[in-house]
Amino acid sequence: MWCLIRHLPVMLGDLVPEEDKHWDLLLVLLDCMDLIFSPVINNGDTKYLEQLIRDHHSLFLELFGGRHLKPKHHFMTHYPSAIRLYGPLIHLWVMRFEAFHNFLRRLSHIVCNFQNIAKTLAYRKQMLLCYNIMCKSTYVERSVEIGPGESVILASLTNSAEISQHFEMALYDEVFIARWCKVYGIEYRKHLMVVVDKNC
């Protein structure tokens, strides 16, 4: 959602009339967001942010007169003083923790075990982490680069009997003999054997 609202003026800006006050409200909000999420901000910017927040709230009340300001609007008024006290708010951002909490909240509704919910959630999260680490498609990418070579019959190789027995291949099967290959960045050349896969 944050990405969408930041790019909305680029996508739709030319289609909106210039006098549209609802669009102005969005643009003022985006100006506020630029300062609030800025990694570097000075005291002058915080004063400007205070004015932008006042403009945003007054325009909101003007456009939606029958509605009251929400608590989030009130929290916005404290952002400039918080920036002056603690520095840029982006360094205090908890968005990733909120996403993590969302996973745990959904999981707690699924498991329906509330006797030791903290242990259950920790165990499930650890199992998910273990699965992600062990899953080759997610974390471990096979990096095999094969150089030029030629295809030969297995029986023509010196160790053909051992290779045939170990990989359960027939001696008349065709194999590719590369001059070199790289496996995870390590280059192997002639007189070395690297097995990367077995096709059944």
Phi, psi and omega in degrees: 000319181297318179296319180297313184291331178289328183262357181300318178299327179289322183282321188240358187303322182285349181265352185261134177298149184294331184271006183289115184286332176295322177293322177298322178299317178296319181294322177294320177298320178294323176297320176298315181297322180300320180283321182294321182266009181290135179285341178227130182209144180247178184296324178298322178294326179292325175295318178296322178296320177302316180293320178298319180294319176298316179298318180297314183292320180293321178292323177298314180293327178292319182281323182241064187301328182281356183250150177267159174291143181272165177304327179297326176295321179293320180299327179300327182293340180270350182300315181300317179291325177294322178295319179294327181280315191248351183095189182304134185288342180297334179282349178252011187292137182241026183300317181293325177292324177296319178296319178296318179296325179298319177299315181294322180295316178296321180295323181295329177285333183282315188285331178055036177237107186248013178289315175220073189295325181296317179293318180299313181293320179296318180296314181296320179294320178294323177294321177295318178297318178299316179299316181296323180289319183281341182286115185296325184291338183269309189251330186249111177262133178282123181242092180236123178241125185247130180276188181291158180184203181214155177266132180225166175280139184303324183297339182281351179276155184292321181258035187298323182295314180295317180296316181298317182290317184294318183261007179053050179249152176278152181294339180267005176290151180268135177234155180258124179255110181267150177288327177203162173207154177244129177237115183053040176086354180262126183269132178242140181235194185305147180077009172242151180239128178233121178258117181255338181192163176228118178267124180263000000 
